[in-house]
Coordinates of C-alpha atoms and ligand atoms in Angstrom, one line a residue:
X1 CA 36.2 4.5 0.6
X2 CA 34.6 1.5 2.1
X3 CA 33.4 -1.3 0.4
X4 CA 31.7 -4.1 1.7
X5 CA 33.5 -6.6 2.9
X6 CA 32.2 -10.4 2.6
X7 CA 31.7 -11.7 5.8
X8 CA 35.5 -13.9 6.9
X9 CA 35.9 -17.3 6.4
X10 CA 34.9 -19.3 9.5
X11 CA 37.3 -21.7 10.8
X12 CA 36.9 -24.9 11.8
X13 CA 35.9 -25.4 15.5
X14 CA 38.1 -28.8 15.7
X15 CA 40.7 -28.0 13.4
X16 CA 40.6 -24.2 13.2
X17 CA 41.5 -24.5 9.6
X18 CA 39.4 -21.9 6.9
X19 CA 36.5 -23.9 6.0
X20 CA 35.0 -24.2 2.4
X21 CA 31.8 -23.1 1.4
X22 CA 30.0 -25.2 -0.6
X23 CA 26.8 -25.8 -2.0
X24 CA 24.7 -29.3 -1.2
X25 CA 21.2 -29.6 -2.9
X26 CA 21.4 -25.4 -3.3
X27 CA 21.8 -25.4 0.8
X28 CA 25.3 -23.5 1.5
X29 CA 27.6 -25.2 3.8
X30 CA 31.1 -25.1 5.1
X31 CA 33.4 -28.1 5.0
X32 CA 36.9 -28.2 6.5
X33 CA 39.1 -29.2 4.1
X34 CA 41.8 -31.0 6.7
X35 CA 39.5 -32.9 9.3
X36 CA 36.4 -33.4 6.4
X37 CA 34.0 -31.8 9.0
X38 CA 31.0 -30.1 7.6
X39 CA 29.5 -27.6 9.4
X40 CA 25.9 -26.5 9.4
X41 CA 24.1 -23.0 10.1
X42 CA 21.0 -23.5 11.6
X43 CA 18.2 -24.2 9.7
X44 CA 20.7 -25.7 7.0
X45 CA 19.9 -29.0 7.9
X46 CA 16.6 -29.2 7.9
X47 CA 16.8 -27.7 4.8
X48 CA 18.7 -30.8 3.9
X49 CA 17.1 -33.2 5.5
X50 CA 13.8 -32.0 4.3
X51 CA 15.1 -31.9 0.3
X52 CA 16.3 -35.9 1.2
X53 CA 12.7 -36.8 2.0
X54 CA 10.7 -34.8 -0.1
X55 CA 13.1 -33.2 -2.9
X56 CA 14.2 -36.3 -4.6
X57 CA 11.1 -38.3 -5.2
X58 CA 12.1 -42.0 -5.8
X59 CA 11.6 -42.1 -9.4
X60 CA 8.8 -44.9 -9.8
X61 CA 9.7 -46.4 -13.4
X62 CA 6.2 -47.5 -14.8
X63 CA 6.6 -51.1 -15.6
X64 CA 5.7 -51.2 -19.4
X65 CA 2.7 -53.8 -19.1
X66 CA 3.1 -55.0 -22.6
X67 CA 0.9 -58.1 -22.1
X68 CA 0.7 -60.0 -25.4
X69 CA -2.5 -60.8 -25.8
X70 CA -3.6 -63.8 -27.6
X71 CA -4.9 -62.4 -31.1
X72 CA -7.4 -63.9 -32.7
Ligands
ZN1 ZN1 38.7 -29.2 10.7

């Protein structure tokens, strides 16, 4: 009976070591645990790129404008 197999581990180009999968900012990348390569599937980073610029919005803290106004 087959079953389906998951697809084998790439190796690292440089290294030839069995990379790690691993997710950054839900995008799914490979790092190589001996030469601390990552390696990219096309499109992946754009994806990343594209979450750096738009997906984290620089949180703007509202300066609380408490002005104390003269009563009276
Ligand atoms: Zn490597």
């Amino acid at each position: 009976m087959l079953t389906a197999k998951p697809k084998p581990k790439r190796r690292c180009p440089d290294c030839t070591e069995a990379l790690l999968e691993t997710d950054y900012r839900q995008v799914r990348i490979d790092i190589c645990p001996h030469c601390q390569g990552v390696w990219l599937d096309r499109g992946e980073l754009e994806q990343i790129v594209e979450q750096a610029l738009f997906g984290v919005m620089p949180r703007a803290h509202p300066r609380p404008s408490r002005r104390s106004t003269p009563e009276g």
